Short mmCIF file of N, CA, C and O in Angstrom, two decimals:
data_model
loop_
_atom_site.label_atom_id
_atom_site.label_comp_id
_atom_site.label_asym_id
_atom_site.label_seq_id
_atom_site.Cartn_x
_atom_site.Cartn_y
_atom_site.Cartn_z
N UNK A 28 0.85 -1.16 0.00
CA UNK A 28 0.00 0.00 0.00
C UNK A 28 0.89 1.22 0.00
O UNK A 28 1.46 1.49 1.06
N UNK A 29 1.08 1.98 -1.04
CA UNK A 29 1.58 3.04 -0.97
C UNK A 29 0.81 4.74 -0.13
O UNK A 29 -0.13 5.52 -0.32
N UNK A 30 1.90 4.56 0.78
CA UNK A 30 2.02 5.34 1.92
C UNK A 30 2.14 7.07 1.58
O UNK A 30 3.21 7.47 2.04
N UNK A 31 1.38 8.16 0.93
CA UNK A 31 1.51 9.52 0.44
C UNK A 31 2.03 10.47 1.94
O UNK A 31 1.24 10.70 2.86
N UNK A 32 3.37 10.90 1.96
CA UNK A 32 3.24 11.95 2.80
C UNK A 32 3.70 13.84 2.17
O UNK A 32 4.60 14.31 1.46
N UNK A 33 2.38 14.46 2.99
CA UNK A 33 3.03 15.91 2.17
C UNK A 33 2.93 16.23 3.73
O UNK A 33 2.42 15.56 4.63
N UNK A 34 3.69 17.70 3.79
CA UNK A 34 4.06 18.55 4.55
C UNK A 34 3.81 19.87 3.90
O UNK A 34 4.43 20.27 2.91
N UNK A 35 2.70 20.65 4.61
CA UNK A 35 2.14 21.91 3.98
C UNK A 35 1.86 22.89 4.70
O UNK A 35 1.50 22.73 5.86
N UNK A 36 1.96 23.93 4.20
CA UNK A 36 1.32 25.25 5.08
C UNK A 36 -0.14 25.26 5.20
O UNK A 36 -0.73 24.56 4.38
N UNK A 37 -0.86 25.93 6.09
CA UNK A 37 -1.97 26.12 6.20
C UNK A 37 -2.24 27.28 5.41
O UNK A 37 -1.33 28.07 5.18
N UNK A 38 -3.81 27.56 4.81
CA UNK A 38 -3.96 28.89 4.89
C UNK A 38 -3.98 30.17 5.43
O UNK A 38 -3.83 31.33 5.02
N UNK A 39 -4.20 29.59 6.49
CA UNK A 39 -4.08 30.31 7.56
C UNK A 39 -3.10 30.87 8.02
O UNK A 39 -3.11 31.73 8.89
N UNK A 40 -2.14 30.39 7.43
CA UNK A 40 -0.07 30.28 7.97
C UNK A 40 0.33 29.56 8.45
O UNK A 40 1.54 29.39 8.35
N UNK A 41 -0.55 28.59 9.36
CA UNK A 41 -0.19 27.70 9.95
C UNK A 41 1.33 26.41 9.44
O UNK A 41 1.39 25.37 8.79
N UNK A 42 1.93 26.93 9.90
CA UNK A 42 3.29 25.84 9.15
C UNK A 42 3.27 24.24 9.62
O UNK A 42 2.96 23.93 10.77
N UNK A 43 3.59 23.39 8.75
CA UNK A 43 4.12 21.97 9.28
C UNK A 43 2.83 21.38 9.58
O UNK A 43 2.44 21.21 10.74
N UNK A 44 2.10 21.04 8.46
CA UNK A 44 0.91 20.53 8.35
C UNK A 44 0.81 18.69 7.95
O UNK A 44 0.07 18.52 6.97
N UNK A 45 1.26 17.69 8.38
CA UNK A 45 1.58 16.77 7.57
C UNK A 45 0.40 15.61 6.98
O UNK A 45 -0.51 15.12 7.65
N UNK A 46 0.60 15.43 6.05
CA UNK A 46 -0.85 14.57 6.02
C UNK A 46 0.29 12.86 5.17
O UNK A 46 1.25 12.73 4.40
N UNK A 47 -0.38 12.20 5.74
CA UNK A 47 -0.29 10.66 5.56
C UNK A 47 -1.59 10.39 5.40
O UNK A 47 -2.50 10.54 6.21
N UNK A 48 -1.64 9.71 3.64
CA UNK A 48 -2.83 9.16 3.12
C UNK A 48 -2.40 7.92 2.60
O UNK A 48 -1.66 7.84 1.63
N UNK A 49 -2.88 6.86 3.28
CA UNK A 49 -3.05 5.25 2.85
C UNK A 49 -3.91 4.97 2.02
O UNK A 49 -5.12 5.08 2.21
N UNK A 50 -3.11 4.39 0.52
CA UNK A 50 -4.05 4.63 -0.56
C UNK A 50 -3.13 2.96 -1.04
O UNK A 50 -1.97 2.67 -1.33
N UNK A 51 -4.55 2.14 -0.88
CA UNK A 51 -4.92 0.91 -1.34
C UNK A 51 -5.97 0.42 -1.71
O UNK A 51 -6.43 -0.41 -0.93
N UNK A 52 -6.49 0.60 -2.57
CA UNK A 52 -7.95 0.17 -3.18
C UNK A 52 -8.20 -1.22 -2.34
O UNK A 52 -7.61 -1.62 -1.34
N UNK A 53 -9.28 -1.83 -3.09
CA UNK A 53 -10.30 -1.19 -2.82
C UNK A 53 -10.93 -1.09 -1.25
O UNK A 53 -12.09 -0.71 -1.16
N UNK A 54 -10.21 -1.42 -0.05
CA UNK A 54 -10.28 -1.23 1.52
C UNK A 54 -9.32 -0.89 1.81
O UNK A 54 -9.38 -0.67 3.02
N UNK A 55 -8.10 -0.63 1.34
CA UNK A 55 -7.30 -0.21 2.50
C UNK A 55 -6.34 -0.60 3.40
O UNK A 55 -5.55 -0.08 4.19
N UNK A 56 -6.70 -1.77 3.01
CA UNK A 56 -5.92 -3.65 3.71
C UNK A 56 -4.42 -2.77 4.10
O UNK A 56 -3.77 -2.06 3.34
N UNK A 57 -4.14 -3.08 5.50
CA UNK A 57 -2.77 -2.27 5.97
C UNK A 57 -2.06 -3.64 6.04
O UNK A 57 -2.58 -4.58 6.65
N UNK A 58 -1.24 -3.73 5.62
CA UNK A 58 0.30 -4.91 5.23
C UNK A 58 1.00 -4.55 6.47
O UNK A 58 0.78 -3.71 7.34
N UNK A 59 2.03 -5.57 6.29
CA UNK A 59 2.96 -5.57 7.28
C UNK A 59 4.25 -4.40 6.66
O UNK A 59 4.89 -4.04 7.65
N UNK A 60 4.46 -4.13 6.16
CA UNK A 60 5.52 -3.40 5.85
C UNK A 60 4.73 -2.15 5.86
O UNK A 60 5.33 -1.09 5.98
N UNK A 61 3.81 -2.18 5.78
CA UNK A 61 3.15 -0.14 5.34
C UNK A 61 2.99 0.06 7.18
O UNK A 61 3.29 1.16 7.65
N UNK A 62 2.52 -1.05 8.11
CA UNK A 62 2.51 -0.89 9.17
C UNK A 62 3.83 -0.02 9.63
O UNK A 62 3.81 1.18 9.92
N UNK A 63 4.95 -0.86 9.63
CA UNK A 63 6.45 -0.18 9.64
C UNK A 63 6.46 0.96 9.68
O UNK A 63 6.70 1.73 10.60
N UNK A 64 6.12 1.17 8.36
CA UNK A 64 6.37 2.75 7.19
C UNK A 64 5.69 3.40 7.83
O UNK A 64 6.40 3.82 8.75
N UNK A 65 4.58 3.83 7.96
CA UNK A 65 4.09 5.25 8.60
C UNK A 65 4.45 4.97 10.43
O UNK A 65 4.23 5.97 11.11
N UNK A 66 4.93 3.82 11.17
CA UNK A 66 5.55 4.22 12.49
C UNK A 66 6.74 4.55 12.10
O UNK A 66 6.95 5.45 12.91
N UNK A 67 7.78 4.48 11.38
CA UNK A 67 9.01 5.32 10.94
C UNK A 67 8.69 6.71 10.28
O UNK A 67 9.50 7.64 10.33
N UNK A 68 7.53 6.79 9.70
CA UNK A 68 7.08 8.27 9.66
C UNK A 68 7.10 9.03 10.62
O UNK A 68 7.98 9.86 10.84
N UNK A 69 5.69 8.73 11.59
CA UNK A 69 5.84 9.12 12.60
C UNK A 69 6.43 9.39 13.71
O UNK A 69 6.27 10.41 14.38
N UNK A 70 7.32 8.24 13.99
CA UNK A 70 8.24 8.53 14.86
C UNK A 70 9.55 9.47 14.09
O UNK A 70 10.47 9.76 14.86
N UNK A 71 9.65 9.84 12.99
CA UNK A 71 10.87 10.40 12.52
C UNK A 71 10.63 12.00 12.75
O UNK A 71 11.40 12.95 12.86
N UNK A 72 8.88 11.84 12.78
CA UNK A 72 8.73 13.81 13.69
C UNK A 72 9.82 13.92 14.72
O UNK A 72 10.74 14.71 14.48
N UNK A 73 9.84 13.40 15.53
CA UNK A 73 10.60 13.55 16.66
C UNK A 73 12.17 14.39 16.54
O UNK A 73 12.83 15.14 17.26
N UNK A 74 12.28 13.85 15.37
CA UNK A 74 13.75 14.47 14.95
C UNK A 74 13.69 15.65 13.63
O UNK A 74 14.64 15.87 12.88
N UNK A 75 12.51 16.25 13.55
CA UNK A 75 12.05 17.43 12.66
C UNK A 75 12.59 18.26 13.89
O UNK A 75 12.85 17.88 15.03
N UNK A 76 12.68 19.65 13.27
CA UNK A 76 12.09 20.67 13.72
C UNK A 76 11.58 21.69 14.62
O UNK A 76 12.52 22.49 14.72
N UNK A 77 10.54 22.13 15.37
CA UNK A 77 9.55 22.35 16.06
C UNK A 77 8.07 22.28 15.01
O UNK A 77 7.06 21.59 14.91
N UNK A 78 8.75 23.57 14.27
CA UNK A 78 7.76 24.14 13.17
C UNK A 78 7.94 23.60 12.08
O UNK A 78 7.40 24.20 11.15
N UNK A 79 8.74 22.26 11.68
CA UNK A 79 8.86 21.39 10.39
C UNK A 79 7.53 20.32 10.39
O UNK A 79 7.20 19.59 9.45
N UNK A 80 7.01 20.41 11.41
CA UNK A 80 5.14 19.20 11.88
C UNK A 80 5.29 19.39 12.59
O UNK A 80 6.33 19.20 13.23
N UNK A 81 3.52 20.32 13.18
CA UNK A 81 3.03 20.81 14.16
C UNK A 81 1.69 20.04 14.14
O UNK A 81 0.71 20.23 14.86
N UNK A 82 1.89 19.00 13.03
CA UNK A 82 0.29 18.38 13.00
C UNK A 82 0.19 16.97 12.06
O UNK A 82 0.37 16.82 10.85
N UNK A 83 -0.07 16.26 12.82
CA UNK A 83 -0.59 15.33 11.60
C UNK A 83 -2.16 14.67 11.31
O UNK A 83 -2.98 14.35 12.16
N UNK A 84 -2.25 14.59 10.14
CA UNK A 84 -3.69 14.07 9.63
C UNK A 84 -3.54 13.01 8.98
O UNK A 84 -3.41 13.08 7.76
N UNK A 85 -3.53 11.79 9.61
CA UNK A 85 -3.87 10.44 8.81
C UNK A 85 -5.14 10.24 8.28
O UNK A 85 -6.13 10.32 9.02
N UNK A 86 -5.28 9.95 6.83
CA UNK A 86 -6.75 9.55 6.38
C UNK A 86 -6.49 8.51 5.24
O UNK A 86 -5.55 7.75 4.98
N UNK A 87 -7.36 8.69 4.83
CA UNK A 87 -7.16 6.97 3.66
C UNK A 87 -7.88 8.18 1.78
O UNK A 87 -8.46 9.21 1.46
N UNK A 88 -7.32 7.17 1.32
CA UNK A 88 -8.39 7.50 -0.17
C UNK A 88 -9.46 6.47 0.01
O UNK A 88 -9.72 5.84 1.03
N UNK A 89 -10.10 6.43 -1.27
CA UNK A 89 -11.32 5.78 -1.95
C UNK A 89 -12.61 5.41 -0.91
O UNK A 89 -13.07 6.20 -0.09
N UNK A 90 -12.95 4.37 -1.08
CA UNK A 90 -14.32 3.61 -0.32
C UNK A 90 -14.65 4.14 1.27
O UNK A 90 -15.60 4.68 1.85
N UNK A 91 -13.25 3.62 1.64
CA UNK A 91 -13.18 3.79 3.64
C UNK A 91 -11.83 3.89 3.70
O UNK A 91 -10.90 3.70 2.92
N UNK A 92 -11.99 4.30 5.03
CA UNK A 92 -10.55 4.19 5.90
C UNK A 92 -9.71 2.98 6.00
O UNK A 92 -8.48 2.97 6.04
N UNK A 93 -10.22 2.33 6.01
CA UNK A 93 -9.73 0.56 6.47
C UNK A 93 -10.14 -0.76 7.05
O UNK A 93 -10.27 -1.11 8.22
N UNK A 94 -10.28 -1.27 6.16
CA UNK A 94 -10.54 -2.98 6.30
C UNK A 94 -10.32 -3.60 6.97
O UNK A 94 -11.10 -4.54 7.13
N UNK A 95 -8.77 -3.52 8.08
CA UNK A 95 -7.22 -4.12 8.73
C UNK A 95 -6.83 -4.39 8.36
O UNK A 95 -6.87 -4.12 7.16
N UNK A 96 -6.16 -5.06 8.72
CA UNK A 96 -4.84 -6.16 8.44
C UNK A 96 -5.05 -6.46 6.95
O UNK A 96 -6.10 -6.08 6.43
N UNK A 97 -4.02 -7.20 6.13
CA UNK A 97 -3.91 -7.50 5.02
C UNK A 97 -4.14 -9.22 5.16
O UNK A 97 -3.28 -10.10 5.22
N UNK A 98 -5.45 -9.33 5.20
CA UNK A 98 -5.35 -11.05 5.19
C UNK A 98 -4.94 -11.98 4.22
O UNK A 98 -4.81 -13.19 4.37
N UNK A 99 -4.74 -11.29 3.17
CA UNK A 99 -4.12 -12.81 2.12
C UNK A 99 -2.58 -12.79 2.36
O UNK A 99 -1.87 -13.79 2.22
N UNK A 100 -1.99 -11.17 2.83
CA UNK A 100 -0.86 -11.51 3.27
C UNK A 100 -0.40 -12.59 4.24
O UNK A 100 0.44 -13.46 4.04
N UNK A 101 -1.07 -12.37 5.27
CA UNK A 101 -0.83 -12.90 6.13
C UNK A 101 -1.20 -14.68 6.17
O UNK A 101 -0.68 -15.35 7.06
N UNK A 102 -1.99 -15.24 5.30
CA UNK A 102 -2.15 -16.72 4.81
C UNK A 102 -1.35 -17.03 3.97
O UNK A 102 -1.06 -18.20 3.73
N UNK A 103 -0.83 -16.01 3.35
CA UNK A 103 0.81 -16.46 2.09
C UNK A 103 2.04 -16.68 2.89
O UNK A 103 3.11 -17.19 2.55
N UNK A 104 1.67 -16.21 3.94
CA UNK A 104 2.49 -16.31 5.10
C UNK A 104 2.83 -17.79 5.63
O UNK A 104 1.75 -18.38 5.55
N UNK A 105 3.89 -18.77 6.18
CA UNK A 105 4.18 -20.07 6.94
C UNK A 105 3.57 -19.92 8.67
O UNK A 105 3.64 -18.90 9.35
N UNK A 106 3.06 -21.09 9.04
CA UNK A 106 2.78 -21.22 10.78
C UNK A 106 2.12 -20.09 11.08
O UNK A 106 1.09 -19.83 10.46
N UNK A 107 2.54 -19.33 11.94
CA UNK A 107 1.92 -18.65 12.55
C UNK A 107 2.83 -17.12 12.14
O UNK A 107 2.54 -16.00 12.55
N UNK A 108 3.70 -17.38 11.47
CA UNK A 108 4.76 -15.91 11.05
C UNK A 108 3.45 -14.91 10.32
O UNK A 108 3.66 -13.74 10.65
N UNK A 109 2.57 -14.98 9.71
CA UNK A 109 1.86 -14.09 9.29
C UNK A 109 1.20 -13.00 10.51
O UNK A 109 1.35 -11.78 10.53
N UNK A 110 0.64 -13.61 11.22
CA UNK A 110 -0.48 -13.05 12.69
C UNK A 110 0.68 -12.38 13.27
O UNK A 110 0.47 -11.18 13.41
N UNK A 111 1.90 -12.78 13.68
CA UNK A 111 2.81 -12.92 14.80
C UNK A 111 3.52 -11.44 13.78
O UNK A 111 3.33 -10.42 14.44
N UNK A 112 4.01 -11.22 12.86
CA UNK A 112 4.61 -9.89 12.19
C UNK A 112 3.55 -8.90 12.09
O UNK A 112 3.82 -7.73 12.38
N UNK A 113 2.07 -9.32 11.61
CA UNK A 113 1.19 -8.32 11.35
C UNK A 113 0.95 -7.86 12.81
O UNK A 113 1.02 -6.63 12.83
N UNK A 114 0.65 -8.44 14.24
CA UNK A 114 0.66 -8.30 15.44
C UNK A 114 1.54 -6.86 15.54
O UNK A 114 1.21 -5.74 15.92
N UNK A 115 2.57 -7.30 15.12
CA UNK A 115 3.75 -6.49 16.11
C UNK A 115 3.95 -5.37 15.08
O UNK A 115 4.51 -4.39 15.56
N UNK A 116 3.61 -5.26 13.67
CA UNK A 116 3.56 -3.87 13.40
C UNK A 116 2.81 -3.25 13.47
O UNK A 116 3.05 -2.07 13.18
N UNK A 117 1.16 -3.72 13.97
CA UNK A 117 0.16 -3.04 14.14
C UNK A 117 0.62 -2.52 15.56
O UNK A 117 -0.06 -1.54 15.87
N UNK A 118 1.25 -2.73 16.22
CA UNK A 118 1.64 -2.54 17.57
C UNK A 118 2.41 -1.51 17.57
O UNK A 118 2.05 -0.73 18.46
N UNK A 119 3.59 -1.01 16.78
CA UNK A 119 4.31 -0.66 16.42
C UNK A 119 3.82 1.09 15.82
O UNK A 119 4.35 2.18 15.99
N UNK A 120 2.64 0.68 15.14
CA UNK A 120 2.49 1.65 14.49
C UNK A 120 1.41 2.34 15.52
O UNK A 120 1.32 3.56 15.69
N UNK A 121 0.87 1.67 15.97
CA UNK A 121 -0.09 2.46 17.46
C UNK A 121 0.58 2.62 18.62
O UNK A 121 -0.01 3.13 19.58
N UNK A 122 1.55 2.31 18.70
CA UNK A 122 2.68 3.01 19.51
C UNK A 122 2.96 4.12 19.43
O UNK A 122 2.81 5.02 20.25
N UNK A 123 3.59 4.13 17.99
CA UNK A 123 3.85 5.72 16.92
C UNK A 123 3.31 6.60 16.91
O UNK A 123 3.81 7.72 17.07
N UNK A 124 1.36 6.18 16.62
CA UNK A 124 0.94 6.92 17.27
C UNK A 124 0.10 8.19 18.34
O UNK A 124 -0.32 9.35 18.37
N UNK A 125 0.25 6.94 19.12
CA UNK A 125 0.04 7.50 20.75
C UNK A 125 0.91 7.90 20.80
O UNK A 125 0.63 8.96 21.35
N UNK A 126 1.90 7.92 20.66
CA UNK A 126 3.51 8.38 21.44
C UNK A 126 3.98 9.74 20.42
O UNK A 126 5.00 10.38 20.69
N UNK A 127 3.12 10.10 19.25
CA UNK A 127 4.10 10.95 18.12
C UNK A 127 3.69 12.73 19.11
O UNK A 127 2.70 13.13 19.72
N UNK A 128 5.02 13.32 18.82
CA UNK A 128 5.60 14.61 19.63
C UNK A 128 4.53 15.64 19.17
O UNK A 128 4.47 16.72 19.75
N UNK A 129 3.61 15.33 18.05
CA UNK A 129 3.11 16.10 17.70
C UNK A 129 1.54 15.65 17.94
O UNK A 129 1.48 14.45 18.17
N UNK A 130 0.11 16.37 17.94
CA UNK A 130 -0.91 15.88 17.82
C UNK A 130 -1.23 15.19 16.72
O UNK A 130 -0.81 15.78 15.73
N UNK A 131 -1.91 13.98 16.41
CA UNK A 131 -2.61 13.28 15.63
C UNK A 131 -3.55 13.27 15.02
O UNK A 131 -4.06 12.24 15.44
N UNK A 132 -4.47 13.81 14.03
CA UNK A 132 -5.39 13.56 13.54
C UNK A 132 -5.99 12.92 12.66
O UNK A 132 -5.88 13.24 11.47
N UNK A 133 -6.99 11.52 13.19
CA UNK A 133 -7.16 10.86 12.36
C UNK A 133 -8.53 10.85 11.05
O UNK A 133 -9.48 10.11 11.32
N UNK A 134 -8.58 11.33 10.26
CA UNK A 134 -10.17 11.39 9.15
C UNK A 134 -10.48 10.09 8.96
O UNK A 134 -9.73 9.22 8.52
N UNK A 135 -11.66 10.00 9.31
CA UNK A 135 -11.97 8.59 9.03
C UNK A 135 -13.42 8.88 7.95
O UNK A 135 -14.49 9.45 8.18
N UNK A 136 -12.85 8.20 6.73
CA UNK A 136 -14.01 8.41 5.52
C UNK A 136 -14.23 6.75 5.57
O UNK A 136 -13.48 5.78 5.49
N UNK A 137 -16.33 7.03 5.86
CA UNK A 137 -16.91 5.77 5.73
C UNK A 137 -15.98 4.61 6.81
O UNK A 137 -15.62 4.86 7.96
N UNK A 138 -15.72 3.24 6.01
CA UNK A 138 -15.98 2.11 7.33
C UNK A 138 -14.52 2.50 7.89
O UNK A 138 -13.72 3.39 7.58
N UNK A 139 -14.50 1.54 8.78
CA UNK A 139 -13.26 1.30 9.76
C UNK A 139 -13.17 0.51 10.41
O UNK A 139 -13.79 0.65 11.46
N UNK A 140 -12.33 -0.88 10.22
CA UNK A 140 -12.56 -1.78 10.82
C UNK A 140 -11.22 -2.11 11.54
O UNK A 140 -10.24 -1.38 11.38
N UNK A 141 -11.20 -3.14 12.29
CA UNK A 141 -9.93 -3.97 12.73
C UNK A 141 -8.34 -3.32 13.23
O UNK A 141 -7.85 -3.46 14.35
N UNK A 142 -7.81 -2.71 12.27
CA UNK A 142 -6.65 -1.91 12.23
C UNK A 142 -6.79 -0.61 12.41
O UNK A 142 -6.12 0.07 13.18
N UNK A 143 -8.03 -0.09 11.43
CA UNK A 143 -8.21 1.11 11.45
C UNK A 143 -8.76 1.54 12.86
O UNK A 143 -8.63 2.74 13.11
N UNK A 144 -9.41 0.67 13.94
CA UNK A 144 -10.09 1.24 14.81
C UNK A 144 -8.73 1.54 15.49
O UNK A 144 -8.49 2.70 15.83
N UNK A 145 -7.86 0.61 15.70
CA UNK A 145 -6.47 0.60 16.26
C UNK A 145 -5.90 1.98 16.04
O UNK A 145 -5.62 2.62 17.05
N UNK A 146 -5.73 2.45 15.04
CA UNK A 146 -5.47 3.54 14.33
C UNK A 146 -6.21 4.67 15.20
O UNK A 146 -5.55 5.36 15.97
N UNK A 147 -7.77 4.88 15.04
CA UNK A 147 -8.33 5.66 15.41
C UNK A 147 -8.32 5.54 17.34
O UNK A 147 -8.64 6.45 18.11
N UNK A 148 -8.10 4.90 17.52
CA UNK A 148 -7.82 4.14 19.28
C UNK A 148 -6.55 5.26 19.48
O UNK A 148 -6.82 6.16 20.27
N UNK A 149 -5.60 5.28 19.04
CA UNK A 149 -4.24 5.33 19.27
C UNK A 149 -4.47 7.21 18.87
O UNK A 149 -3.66 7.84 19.55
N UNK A 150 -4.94 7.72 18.39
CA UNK A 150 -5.02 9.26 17.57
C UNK A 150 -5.27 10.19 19.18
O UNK A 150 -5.52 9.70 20.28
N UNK A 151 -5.13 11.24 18.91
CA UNK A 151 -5.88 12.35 19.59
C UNK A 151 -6.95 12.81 19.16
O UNK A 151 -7.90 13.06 19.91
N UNK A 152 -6.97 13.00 17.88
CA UNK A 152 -8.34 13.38 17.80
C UNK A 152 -8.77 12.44 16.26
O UNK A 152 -8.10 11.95 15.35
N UNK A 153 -10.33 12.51 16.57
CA UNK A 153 -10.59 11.23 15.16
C UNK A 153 -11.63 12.48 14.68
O UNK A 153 -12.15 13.27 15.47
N UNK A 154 -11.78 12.50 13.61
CA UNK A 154 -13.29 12.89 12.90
C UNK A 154 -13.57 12.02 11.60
O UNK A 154 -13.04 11.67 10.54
N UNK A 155 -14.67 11.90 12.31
CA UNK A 155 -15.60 10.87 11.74
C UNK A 155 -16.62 11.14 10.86
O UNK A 155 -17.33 10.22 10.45
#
């Protein structure tokens, strides 16, 4: 799932606007590696700036926000290595962030399931 990040001014003036949009047709299915990717996003605020992100807005494209987890990944997967990696980057990435230096905002367009609630669990603020 390719992971979009911009960093923008507000109209307002507002500087260091960042938006992360998860864009995977047609749900949204979050993989084990995109899990990674936006907690190395997030956690890489930490080492911006002040005024380089003063904000972030996670949202999704198309249908909804998110489906969860990527299940055919995780059955292409051997034993139990599929559950057991998708586990720990969903963990990883709701770590990221609850924990990111900056406030969170999550848009949630239409459904949200599994991961995404995780997602929206972990935010400061959700709009729905």
């Amino acid at each position: 799932m390719p992971i979009h990040e911009t960093i923008t001014d507000g109209t307002d003036g507002v500087k260091g606007i960042a938006e992360l949009v998860m864009d995977n047709p047609p749900v949204n299915a979050l993989g084990i590696k995109e899990g990674y990717e936006l907690a190395d996003i997030l956690n890489g605020y930490k080492k911006a700036k002040p005024e380089d992100v003063r904000v972030v807005i996670l949202t999704a494209t198309g249908k909804g926000f998110s489906a969860g987890v990527n299940i055919k990944e995780i059955q292409a997967m051997s034993g139990n290595d599929g559950i057991l990696q998708s586990n720990t980057s969903c963990y990883q990435l709701f770590k990221a962030i609850y924990e990111c230096c900056v406030p969170v905002i999550v848009a949630v367009n239409d459904f949200c399931l599994g991961t995404g609630i995780g997602i929206a669990g972990a935010a400061d603020i959700v709009l729905a």
